[in-house]
Amino acid sequence: MRIRAQVAMVMNLDKCIGCHTCSVTCKQTWTNREGTEYVWFNNVETKPGIGYPKHYEDQDRWKGGWKLDTKGRLVLRGGGRAKRLSRIFANPDLPAIDDYYEPATFDKDILVNAPAGLKDTPVKQPYSKLTGEPMSIEWGANWEDSLGGDSGKDDPNFRNMVEKVTFEFEKTFMFHLPRICEHCLNPACVSACPSGAMYKREEDGIVLVDQDRCRGWRMCVSACPYKKVYVNHATGKAEKCTLCFPRIEAGQPTICSETCVGRLRYLGILWYDEEAVLAAASVPEEELLDAQRAVFLDPFDPDVQRAAREAGHPEEWIEAAKASPVWKLISEYRIALPLHPEYRTLPMVWYVPPLSPVLDAAGAAGRDDTNADDIFHTIDDLRIPVAYLASLFTAGDTAAAGGVLMKLAAMRAYMRARTLDGTVAQELLDGIGMTGAQVEAMYRLLAIAKYDERYVIPAAHRGQAAALEELGGCSLDGEGGPGMGGGGRVPVTIASRRNP
């Protein structure tokens, strides 16, 4: 066993109101420079929808992530090393600016300085921030905000269920999906980079770009199935979410977490076995969720704690892993799910799926949304939303997605009964296989957890301070941009060693 620490995030989608505060603060902190006008390290999508960039989930088109070849070996979907090198100067699997959007600005002076008494109201003309020419705005990073309507019909997740879906106004459903870089355990971007500029930090698993080594080949953009690697068109270098590593090193949450209005984000430490990553990414699709969960190690296991100490991890990190809300939501309560595990990158940003469509449907069907049988039957009958959520989070396993919804619905009903008359709904506990204490602890974490319960990030250990210093600064306005530096990296992912 080769034990490593990973900073991971969980988002509770039931609490996301789609305000985009996380996107704005991230934009102002990291991508407010020339060359990054179209770049959003954090964006909030409305689902169903085609996302940003357009159709990023359609891997038949973009060839992102990993797949199993005919011999059951894990290979990049975009092809082996020889194929990638053969087209290094002409990579066809890249989103164009129209797939992102052409950023615009406005001449506000025409409004401020308009003379009094004009017959017609002055209008701001949008100008392209790329060319400076007048333009017509036709798309944007949050163009589908709060729609879930006509554009949802083109959502790649509906590919296998389109005949079942009707988008009548009173029947449609939608929810908000915030997205950042997944900082994967098996990152395709790292394996695809010809110059070795992409790397995964050894001390905390954050995936970064060494700006000095980046040559702008853009293979990382193609290989990332989440399309969360961007090219700065001013420098020609790749840039991506840094998980706010300067803040993480100081024991502080990411800026998107700090400013989240809905308090839906959780940050913590996970222990994982690096030697188990390749096997977990190589199982059949129906086993991916369980295999990825099995990579994480129990922080309360004495053997795991001993292995962490022997590997040189500080005691502070061992204690932080035991208090990690991410561990609780993913492995103890088992209600958090990865985004598209079928990409086989082992993403480290997980989601608690939204419950609202289930309770709404129970009421619409004349059922009691506090009754265990009525709730469970509603979830079982609600094929469209559960199948859709399964397409997003469980590689199509509706039973796994439905099981999470049952836990969340049972938690609400149980806590309602406890609050109203103090009764213990034992049938609900039996239905989900949890104790009353576990349900109440899960409720506290999801609903009323305080700041230090949601963000359990140990500051960088003093013994690591010198090594972290060498990773470079976090300059935002310099030529290097964010993520500069190349020391202290995991040399190469296990899977990439097997990639032909």
Short mmCIF file of C-alpha atoms in Angstrom, two decimals:
data_model
loop_
_atom_site.label_atom_id
_atom_site.label_comp_id
_atom_site.label_asym_id
_atom_site.label_seq_id
_atom_site.Cartn_x
_atom_site.Cartn_y
_atom_site.Cartn_z
CA MET A 1 0.00 0.00 0.00
CA ARG A 2 1.30 3.45 -0.97
CA ILE A 3 -0.75 5.93 1.05
CA ARG A 4 -1.30 9.45 -0.18
CA ALA A 5 -3.39 12.42 0.96
CA GLN A 6 -5.90 14.14 -1.30
CA VAL A 7 -7.75 17.40 -0.75
CA ALA A 8 -11.29 16.72 -1.98
CA MET A 9 -14.59 18.58 -2.24
CA VAL A 10 -18.25 17.60 -1.94
CA MET A 11 -21.14 19.82 -3.09
CA ASN A 12 -24.72 19.44 -1.84
CA LEU A 13 -26.79 20.25 -4.92
CA ASP A 14 -30.03 20.64 -2.98
CA LYS A 15 -28.59 23.85 -1.51
CA CYS A 16 -27.36 25.46 -4.74
CA ILE A 17 -29.55 28.43 -5.71
CA GLY A 18 -27.67 29.22 -8.91
CA CYS A 19 -26.53 32.68 -7.78
CA HIS A 20 -23.10 32.33 -9.48
CA THR A 21 -21.33 34.04 -6.59
CA CYS A 22 -18.71 31.27 -6.64
CA SER A 23 -18.08 31.87 -10.34
CA VAL A 24 -17.73 35.63 -9.94
CA THR A 25 -15.32 35.50 -6.99
CA CYS A 26 -13.23 32.83 -8.72
CA LYS A 27 -13.17 34.93 -11.88
CA GLN A 28 -12.03 38.02 -9.99
CA THR A 29 -9.36 36.07 -8.12
CA TRP A 30 -7.85 33.87 -10.85
CA THR A 31 -8.94 34.76 -14.41
CA ASN A 32 -9.26 38.53 -14.57
CA ARG A 33 -6.19 38.84 -16.80
CA GLU A 34 -5.62 39.30 -20.50
CA GLY A 35 -5.95 36.00 -22.33
CA THR A 36 -8.45 34.51 -19.89
CA GLU A 37 -11.55 36.51 -20.82
CA TYR A 38 -13.49 33.39 -21.82
CA VAL A 39 -12.13 31.24 -18.98
CA TRP A 40 -14.23 30.21 -15.96
CA PHE A 41 -12.38 27.91 -13.58
CA ASN A 42 -15.70 27.69 -11.69
CA ASN A 43 -19.01 27.80 -13.51
CA VAL A 44 -22.58 26.91 -12.55
CA GLU A 45 -24.64 25.03 -15.13
CA THR A 46 -28.36 24.40 -15.29
CA LYS A 47 -29.20 20.76 -15.80
CA PRO A 48 -30.70 19.51 -18.07
CA GLY A 49 -28.57 21.52 -20.46
CA ILE A 50 -25.61 21.24 -22.81
CA GLY A 51 -23.17 23.01 -20.47
CA TYR A 52 -19.99 25.00 -20.93
CA PRO A 53 -18.29 24.45 -23.26
CA LYS A 54 -21.15 23.18 -25.38
CA HIS A 55 -21.67 19.40 -25.19
CA TYR A 56 -18.52 18.87 -23.11
CA GLU A 57 -19.98 15.55 -21.90
CA ASP A 58 -20.11 14.09 -25.43
CA GLN A 59 -16.91 12.04 -25.41
CA ASP A 60 -17.72 10.49 -28.79
CA ARG A 61 -17.00 13.97 -30.09
CA TRP A 62 -14.22 15.21 -27.79
CA LYS A 63 -12.42 11.92 -27.00
CA GLY A 64 -11.78 12.88 -23.38
CA GLY A 65 -10.98 10.64 -20.43
CA TRP A 66 -10.05 6.95 -20.43
CA LYS A 67 -11.53 3.76 -21.86
CA LEU A 68 -10.76 0.05 -21.81
CA ASP A 69 -9.26 -1.35 -25.00
CA THR A 70 -10.12 -4.74 -26.47
CA LYS A 71 -7.69 -6.41 -24.06
CA GLY A 72 -9.21 -4.70 -21.03
CA ARG A 73 -6.29 -2.28 -20.60
CA LEU A 74 -6.82 1.34 -19.63
CA VAL A 75 -5.94 3.74 -22.46
CA LEU A 76 -6.67 7.36 -23.22
CA ARG A 77 -9.78 7.74 -25.34
CA GLY A 78 -7.89 10.15 -27.57
CA GLY A 79 -5.36 7.47 -28.49
CA GLY A 80 -1.94 6.25 -27.44
CA ARG A 81 1.31 8.19 -27.38
CA ALA A 82 2.15 7.55 -31.03
CA LYS A 83 -1.26 8.76 -32.24
CA ARG A 84 -1.10 11.89 -30.13
CA LEU A 85 2.42 12.75 -31.28
CA SER A 86 1.43 12.24 -34.92
CA ARG A 87 -1.05 15.11 -34.67
CA ILE A 88 0.69 17.27 -32.12
CA PHE A 89 0.68 20.25 -34.50
CA ALA A 90 -2.94 19.80 -35.60
CA ASN A 91 -5.13 18.53 -32.78
CA PRO A 92 -8.70 18.21 -34.10
CA ASP A 93 -10.44 17.40 -30.79
CA LEU A 94 -10.56 20.91 -29.36
CA PRO A 95 -13.53 23.15 -28.54
CA ALA A 96 -13.55 26.35 -30.57
CA ILE A 97 -14.31 29.77 -29.12
CA ASP A 98 -17.94 29.38 -30.23
CA ASP A 99 -18.19 26.26 -28.06
CA TYR A 100 -17.16 28.37 -25.06
CA TYR A 101 -18.48 31.81 -26.05
CA GLU A 102 -16.98 35.02 -27.35
CA PRO A 103 -16.59 37.34 -24.34
CA ALA A 104 -18.05 40.81 -24.76
CA THR A 105 -17.73 44.24 -23.21
CA PHE A 106 -19.81 47.37 -23.59
CA ASP A 107 -19.14 51.03 -24.34
CA LYS A 108 -20.72 52.47 -21.23
CA ASP A 109 -19.63 56.00 -22.12
CA ILE A 110 -22.46 56.19 -24.63
CA LEU A 111 -24.87 56.04 -21.69
CA VAL A 112 -22.93 58.19 -19.25
CA ASN A 113 -22.19 60.95 -21.74
CA ALA A 114 -25.40 60.88 -23.76
CA PRO A 115 -26.74 64.43 -24.18
CA ALA A 116 -30.03 65.35 -22.57
CA GLY A 117 -33.15 65.55 -24.67
CA LEU A 118 -32.36 62.67 -27.05
CA LYS A 119 -35.35 61.49 -29.01
CA ASP A 120 -34.24 57.84 -28.77
CA THR A 121 -32.87 56.02 -25.74
CA PRO A 122 -29.14 55.32 -26.18
CA VAL A 123 -28.21 51.63 -26.36
CA LYS A 124 -24.93 49.98 -25.37
CA GLN A 125 -23.26 48.20 -28.27
CA PRO A 126 -21.48 44.98 -27.30
CA TYR A 127 -17.87 44.68 -28.48
CA SER A 128 -15.77 41.53 -28.62
CA LYS A 129 -13.06 41.44 -25.95
CA LEU A 130 -11.01 39.32 -28.36
CA THR A 131 -11.14 41.43 -31.53
CA GLY A 132 -12.57 44.74 -30.38
CA GLU A 133 -15.17 44.58 -33.16
CA PRO A 134 -18.94 45.09 -32.69
CA MET A 135 -20.68 41.77 -32.15
CA SER A 136 -24.00 40.12 -31.43
CA ILE A 137 -24.15 38.09 -28.20
CA GLU A 138 -25.45 34.60 -29.01
CA TRP A 139 -24.10 32.38 -26.22
CA GLY A 140 -22.46 32.59 -22.82
CA ALA A 141 -21.05 30.54 -19.97
CA ASN A 142 -24.42 30.61 -18.17
CA TRP A 143 -26.70 31.02 -21.18
CA GLU A 144 -29.00 28.22 -20.01
CA ASP A 145 -29.33 29.64 -16.50
CA SER A 146 -32.58 28.42 -14.88
CA LEU A 147 -33.98 27.08 -18.16
CA GLY A 148 -34.00 23.29 -18.25
CA GLY A 149 -36.27 23.57 -21.30
CA ASP A 150 -35.59 23.39 -25.03
CA SER A 151 -31.80 23.39 -24.67
CA GLY A 152 -32.14 20.47 -22.25
CA LYS A 153 -33.30 18.26 -25.11
CA ASP A 154 -29.75 18.36 -26.47
CA ASP A 155 -28.20 17.31 -23.14
CA PRO A 156 -25.89 14.33 -23.89
CA ASN A 157 -27.19 12.59 -20.76
CA PHE A 158 -30.57 12.12 -22.44
CA ARG A 159 -29.06 10.12 -25.28
CA ASN A 160 -30.39 6.81 -23.97
CA MET A 161 -33.69 8.10 -22.60
CA VAL A 162 -34.86 10.74 -25.06
CA GLU A 163 -38.08 8.91 -25.90
CA LYS A 164 -39.15 8.97 -22.24
CA VAL A 165 -38.62 12.67 -21.71
CA THR A 166 -41.25 15.34 -22.20
CA PHE A 167 -40.33 18.96 -21.64
CA GLU A 168 -43.80 20.29 -20.94
CA PHE A 169 -43.51 23.31 -18.65
CA GLU A 170 -45.35 21.79 -15.72
CA LYS A 171 -43.45 18.49 -15.93
CA THR A 172 -39.89 19.61 -16.53
CA PHE A 173 -37.26 19.54 -13.80
CA MET A 174 -33.97 21.34 -13.36
CA PHE A 175 -31.17 21.89 -10.88
CA HIS A 176 -27.89 23.76 -10.72
CA LEU A 177 -24.54 22.01 -11.10
CA PRO A 178 -21.43 23.96 -10.03
CA ARG A 179 -18.26 22.64 -11.66
CA ILE A 180 -14.55 23.08 -11.08
CA CYS A 181 -11.52 20.97 -12.04
CA GLU A 182 -11.94 17.52 -10.52
CA HIS A 183 -8.28 17.16 -9.43
CA CYS A 184 -8.59 13.49 -10.35
CA LEU A 185 -6.63 10.61 -8.90
CA ASN A 186 -6.05 9.35 -12.46
CA PRO A 187 -5.98 12.62 -14.45
CA ALA A 188 -6.11 12.18 -18.21
CA CYS A 189 -4.71 15.68 -18.70
CA VAL A 190 -1.50 14.76 -16.86
CA SER A 191 -1.00 11.60 -18.90
CA ALA A 192 -1.71 13.33 -22.22
CA CYS A 193 0.69 16.28 -21.73
CA PRO A 194 3.69 15.76 -24.08
CA SER A 195 5.95 18.20 -22.18
CA GLY A 196 5.18 16.97 -18.66
CA ALA A 197 3.89 20.38 -17.61
CA MET A 198 0.74 19.00 -15.99
CA TYR A 199 1.39 17.39 -12.63
CA LYS A 200 -0.34 16.19 -9.48
CA ARG A 201 1.16 17.57 -6.26
CA GLU A 202 2.55 14.85 -4.06
CA GLU A 203 1.61 16.43 -0.74
CA ASP A 204 -2.11 17.11 -1.35
CA GLY A 205 -3.10 15.77 -4.79
CA ILE A 206 -3.88 19.15 -6.37
CA VAL A 207 -3.38 19.08 -10.17
CA LEU A 208 -1.44 22.09 -11.49
CA VAL A 209 0.35 23.37 -14.61
CA ASP A 210 4.06 24.20 -14.66
CA GLN A 211 3.98 27.34 -16.79
CA ASP A 212 7.71 27.14 -17.51
CA ARG A 213 7.39 23.68 -19.06
CA CYS A 214 4.09 24.19 -20.89
CA ARG A 215 4.55 24.42 -24.66
CA GLY A 216 0.91 24.98 -25.57
CA TRP A 217 0.34 21.61 -27.27
CA ARG A 218 -3.26 21.62 -25.93
CA MET A 219 -3.43 17.84 -25.60
CA CYS A 220 -4.51 18.41 -21.99
CA VAL A 221 -7.59 20.30 -23.21
CA SER A 222 -8.57 17.37 -25.41
CA ALA A 223 -7.87 14.73 -22.78
CA CYS A 224 -9.84 16.37 -19.96
CA PRO A 225 -13.38 14.95 -20.22
CA TYR A 226 -14.75 17.77 -18.05
CA LYS A 227 -13.10 20.42 -20.29
CA LYS A 228 -11.69 22.25 -17.29
CA VAL A 229 -8.27 22.98 -18.83
CA TYR A 230 -8.08 26.19 -20.83
CA VAL A 231 -5.53 27.94 -23.02
CA ASN A 232 -4.54 31.51 -22.25
CA HIS A 233 -4.61 33.01 -25.74
CA ALA A 234 -2.19 35.77 -24.71
CA THR A 235 0.54 33.47 -23.40
CA GLY A 236 -0.29 30.27 -25.29
CA LYS A 237 -0.06 28.34 -22.00
CA ALA A 238 -2.56 25.97 -20.38
CA GLU A 239 -4.32 27.14 -17.22
CA LYS A 240 -6.83 25.51 -14.90
CA CYS A 241 -8.39 25.61 -11.45
CA THR A 242 -5.68 25.48 -8.80
CA LEU A 243 -8.04 24.58 -5.94
CA CYS A 244 -6.79 27.89 -4.48
CA PHE A 245 -3.64 26.11 -3.28
CA PRO A 246 -2.21 29.20 -1.54
CA ARG A 247 -5.33 29.28 0.64
CA ILE A 248 -5.26 25.50 1.17
CA GLU A 249 -1.65 25.73 2.34
CA ALA A 250 -2.75 28.31 4.90
CA GLY A 251 -5.55 26.05 6.13
CA GLN A 252 -8.26 28.13 4.45
CA PRO A 253 -11.05 26.96 2.09
CA THR A 254 -11.09 27.76 -1.62
CA ILE A 255 -12.50 31.14 -2.60
CA CYS A 256 -15.56 29.49 -4.19
CA SER A 257 -16.26 27.69 -0.90
CA GLU A 258 -15.63 30.77 1.23
CA THR A 259 -18.10 32.91 -0.71
CA CYS A 260 -20.77 30.28 -1.43
CA VAL A 261 -24.15 31.76 -0.47
CA GLY A 262 -25.84 28.37 -0.07
CA ARG A 263 -23.03 26.88 2.05
CA LEU A 264 -23.16 23.80 -0.13
CA ARG A 265 -19.43 23.04 -0.37
CA TYR A 266 -17.37 20.83 1.92
CA LEU A 267 -13.59 20.46 1.92
CA GLY A 268 -11.47 17.84 3.62
CA ILE A 269 -8.65 15.31 3.44
CA LEU A 270 -8.98 11.78 2.10
CA TRP A 271 -6.40 9.01 2.40
CA TYR A 272 -6.13 6.77 -0.65
CA ASP A 273 -3.99 3.90 -1.83
CA GLU A 274 -2.11 5.00 -4.94
CA GLU A 275 -1.42 1.38 -5.87
CA ALA A 276 -5.19 0.73 -6.09
CA VAL A 277 -5.93 3.52 -8.57
CA LEU A 278 -5.21 1.59 -11.76
CA ALA A 279 -7.35 -1.38 -10.71
CA ALA A 280 -10.24 0.89 -9.68
CA ALA A 281 -10.17 2.71 -13.02
CA SER A 282 -10.08 -0.57 -14.98
CA VAL A 283 -13.17 -2.38 -13.68
CA PRO A 284 -16.32 -2.88 -15.80
CA GLU A 285 -18.57 0.18 -15.96
CA GLU A 286 -21.22 -1.23 -13.61
CA GLU A 287 -18.58 -1.63 -10.87
CA LEU A 288 -16.94 1.80 -11.18
CA LEU A 289 -18.72 3.54 -8.31
CA ASP A 290 -17.93 0.88 -5.71
CA ALA A 291 -14.38 0.50 -7.01
CA GLN A 292 -13.71 4.23 -6.74
CA ARG A 293 -15.09 4.36 -3.20
CA ALA A 294 -12.91 1.39 -2.25
CA VAL A 295 -9.75 3.35 -3.12
CA PHE A 296 -10.33 5.61 -0.10
CA LEU A 297 -8.88 4.40 3.19
CA ASP A 298 -10.60 4.52 6.56
CA PRO A 299 -8.87 7.29 8.58
CA PHE A 300 -9.91 5.57 11.83
CA ASP A 301 -8.18 2.31 10.89
CA PRO A 302 -5.01 1.95 13.05
CA ASP A 303 -3.17 0.33 10.13
CA VAL A 304 -3.98 3.29 7.90
CA GLN A 305 -2.84 5.75 10.56
CA ARG A 306 0.39 3.80 11.04
CA ALA A 307 1.01 3.74 7.28
CA ALA A 308 0.42 7.49 7.09
CA ARG A 309 2.94 8.13 9.85
CA GLU A 310 5.49 5.84 8.23
CA ALA A 311 5.01 7.71 4.95
CA GLY A 312 5.90 10.94 6.72
CA HIS A 313 2.46 12.54 6.90
CA PRO A 314 2.17 14.91 9.86
CA GLU A 315 -0.10 14.12 12.79
CA GLU A 316 -2.16 17.20 12.02
CA TRP A 317 -3.19 15.69 8.70
CA ILE A 318 -4.11 12.37 10.29
CA GLU A 319 -6.44 14.17 12.70
CA ALA A 320 -7.87 16.29 9.88
CA ALA A 321 -8.67 13.15 7.87
CA LYS A 322 -10.60 11.75 10.84
CA ALA A 323 -12.71 14.93 11.03
CA SER A 324 -13.08 15.24 7.25
CA PRO A 325 -16.67 16.00 6.14
CA VAL A 326 -15.74 14.69 2.71
CA TRP A 327 -14.93 11.24 4.13
CA LYS A 328 -18.24 11.20 6.00
CA LEU A 329 -20.35 12.13 2.97
CA ILE A 330 -18.56 9.82 0.52
CA SER A 331 -17.67 6.74 2.53
CA GLU A 332 -19.48 6.77 5.87
CA TYR A 333 -22.95 8.00 4.86
CA ARG A 334 -22.40 7.09 1.19
CA ILE A 335 -24.60 9.86 -0.14
CA ALA A 336 -22.02 11.71 -2.27
CA LEU A 337 -21.42 10.58 -5.84
CA PRO A 338 -18.70 11.36 -8.46
CA LEU A 339 -19.45 13.26 -11.66
CA HIS A 340 -19.29 10.81 -14.58
CA PRO A 341 -17.28 7.96 -13.05
CA GLU A 342 -17.37 6.30 -16.47
CA TYR A 343 -14.64 8.71 -17.57
CA ARG A 344 -12.34 6.62 -15.34
CA THR A 345 -10.33 9.61 -14.08
CA LEU A 346 -11.44 9.03 -10.45
CA PRO A 347 -12.66 12.62 -9.86
CA MET A 348 -12.17 14.21 -6.45
CA VAL A 349 -15.13 16.59 -6.54
CA TRP A 350 -18.25 14.64 -5.53
CA TYR A 351 -21.91 15.64 -5.32
CA VAL A 352 -24.90 14.99 -3.08
CA PRO A 353 -27.65 14.71 -5.72
CA PRO A 354 -30.75 16.93 -5.53
CA LEU A 355 -33.78 15.48 -3.78
CA SER A 356 -36.40 18.07 -4.69
CA PRO A 357 -37.86 16.30 -7.77
CA VAL A 358 -38.62 13.23 -5.66
CA LEU A 359 -40.63 14.99 -2.95
CA ASP A 360 -42.45 17.13 -5.53
CA ALA A 361 -43.46 14.00 -7.42
CA ALA A 362 -44.69 12.32 -4.23
CA GLY A 363 -47.02 15.20 -3.52
CA ALA A 364 -48.21 15.39 -7.13
CA ALA A 365 -49.08 11.69 -7.04
CA GLY A 366 -51.20 12.15 -3.93
CA ARG A 367 -48.68 10.35 -1.73
CA ASP A 368 -47.47 11.30 1.74
CA ASP A 369 -43.95 12.72 1.49
CA THR A 370 -43.37 11.81 5.14
CA ASN A 371 -44.28 8.14 4.73
CA ALA A 372 -41.45 5.71 4.06
CA ASP A 373 -43.40 3.45 1.69
CA ASP A 374 -44.79 6.38 -0.28
CA ILE A 375 -41.37 8.01 -0.60
CA PHE A 376 -39.59 4.82 -1.62
CA HIS A 377 -42.30 3.90 -4.13
CA THR A 378 -42.16 7.39 -5.62
CA ILE A 379 -38.40 7.15 -6.08
CA ASP A 380 -38.78 3.73 -7.66
CA ASP A 381 -41.44 4.98 -10.08
CA LEU A 382 -39.70 8.25 -10.91
CA ARG A 383 -37.68 6.87 -13.79
CA ILE A 384 -36.81 10.03 -15.68
CA PRO A 385 -35.07 12.08 -12.93
CA VAL A 386 -33.44 9.04 -11.32
CA ALA A 387 -32.21 7.78 -14.68
CA TYR A 388 -30.91 11.25 -15.46
CA LEU A 389 -29.10 11.53 -12.13
CA ALA A 390 -27.69 8.05 -12.67
CA SER A 391 -26.35 9.13 -16.05
CA LEU A 392 -24.53 12.00 -14.33
CA PHE A 393 -23.28 10.38 -11.14
CA THR A 394 -23.38 6.57 -11.18
CA ALA A 395 -22.50 5.51 -14.75
CA GLY A 396 -26.17 4.69 -15.34
CA ASP A 397 -26.79 2.67 -12.16
CA THR A 398 -30.32 3.79 -11.20
CA ALA A 399 -30.36 1.58 -8.10
CA ALA A 400 -27.31 3.38 -6.67
CA ALA A 401 -28.72 6.83 -7.45
CA GLY A 402 -32.13 5.85 -6.08
CA GLY A 403 -30.53 4.49 -2.92
CA VAL A 404 -28.94 7.88 -2.20
CA LEU A 405 -32.26 9.65 -2.77
CA MET A 406 -33.95 7.22 -0.38
CA LYS A 407 -31.42 8.06 2.36
CA LEU A 408 -31.94 11.78 1.87
CA ALA A 409 -35.73 11.49 1.80
CA ALA A 410 -35.74 9.24 4.87
CA MET A 411 -33.50 11.72 6.70
CA ARG A 412 -35.97 14.54 6.06
CA ALA A 413 -38.95 12.50 7.15
CA TYR A 414 -37.17 11.17 10.24
CA MET A 415 -36.05 14.63 11.37
CA ARG A 416 -39.53 16.05 10.74
CA ALA A 417 -41.06 13.43 13.02
CA ARG A 418 -38.40 14.03 15.67
CA THR A 419 -39.00 17.78 15.54
CA LEU A 420 -42.81 17.71 15.56
CA ASP A 421 -43.63 15.12 18.20
CA GLY A 422 -40.35 13.50 19.25
CA THR A 423 -41.18 10.11 17.71
CA VAL A 424 -38.58 7.80 16.23
CA ALA A 425 -39.60 6.56 12.76
CA GLN A 426 -37.90 3.19 13.05
CA GLU A 427 -39.32 1.95 9.73
CA LEU A 428 -37.42 4.73 7.97
CA LEU A 429 -34.18 3.77 9.70
CA ASP A 430 -34.70 0.11 8.84
CA GLY A 431 -35.39 1.03 5.22
CA ILE A 432 -32.02 2.73 4.76
CA GLY A 433 -29.93 0.65 7.17
CA MET A 434 -28.84 3.53 9.39
CA THR A 435 -29.18 4.30 13.08
CA GLY A 436 -30.92 7.34 14.52
CA ALA A 437 -27.59 8.76 15.63
CA GLN A 438 -26.15 8.41 12.12
CA VAL A 439 -29.15 10.10 10.54
CA GLU A 440 -29.02 12.99 12.99
CA ALA A 441 -25.27 13.42 12.42
CA MET A 442 -25.82 13.35 8.66
CA TYR A 443 -28.60 15.94 9.00
CA ARG A 444 -26.38 18.21 11.04
CA LEU A 445 -23.58 18.04 8.49
CA LEU A 446 -25.89 18.70 5.53
CA ALA A 447 -28.15 21.32 7.10
CA ILE A 448 -26.61 23.22 10.00
CA ALA A 449 -22.87 22.45 10.09
CA LYS A 450 -20.66 25.33 11.17
CA TYR A 451 -17.71 26.74 9.23
CA ASP A 452 -15.06 24.58 10.88
CA GLU A 453 -17.18 21.46 10.33
CA ARG A 454 -17.58 22.10 6.60
CA TYR A 455 -13.94 23.00 5.96
CA VAL A 456 -11.34 20.79 7.65
CA ILE A 457 -8.08 21.73 5.95
CA PRO A 458 -4.79 21.41 7.85
CA ALA A 459 -2.24 24.12 7.19
CA ALA A 460 0.93 23.08 5.40
CA HIS A 461 3.26 21.28 7.77
CA ARG A 462 6.34 23.21 8.78
CA GLY A 463 8.54 20.50 7.38
CA GLN A 464 6.94 21.05 3.98
CA ALA A 465 7.19 24.83 4.04
CA ALA A 466 10.48 25.02 2.13
CA ALA A 467 9.30 22.59 -0.55
CA LEU A 468 6.04 24.48 -0.98
CA GLU A 469 7.94 27.75 -1.22
CA GLU A 470 9.82 26.36 -4.21
CA LEU A 471 6.57 25.68 -6.05
CA GLY A 472 6.46 29.35 -6.95
CA GLY A 473 4.18 32.20 -6.06
CA CYS A 474 0.52 32.61 -6.85
CA SER A 475 0.97 35.67 -9.05
CA LEU A 476 -2.23 36.55 -10.83
CA ASP A 477 -1.05 39.41 -13.04
CA GLY A 478 2.37 38.18 -14.12
CA GLU A 479 3.17 36.32 -17.29
CA GLY A 480 3.13 32.94 -15.56
CA GLY A 481 -0.37 33.18 -14.21
CA PRO A 482 -1.72 30.71 -11.66
CA GLY A 483 -0.37 27.25 -11.00
CA MET A 484 3.27 28.05 -11.73
CA GLY A 485 6.08 25.88 -10.41
CA GLY A 486 6.88 22.24 -10.84
CA GLY A 487 8.42 20.72 -7.73
CA GLY A 488 6.84 18.24 -5.35
CA ARG A 489 4.82 16.37 -7.94
CA VAL A 490 3.56 12.85 -8.22
CA PRO A 491 5.87 11.71 -11.05
CA VAL A 492 3.22 10.08 -13.24
CA THR A 493 -0.15 8.45 -12.76
CA ILE A 494 -0.13 4.69 -12.46
CA ALA A 495 -2.50 4.36 -15.37
CA SER A 496 -0.34 6.46 -17.67
CA ARG A 497 2.53 4.01 -17.29
CA ARG A 498 0.33 1.43 -18.92
CA ASN A 499 -0.79 3.73 -21.71
CA PRO A 500 0.80 2.66 -25.03
#
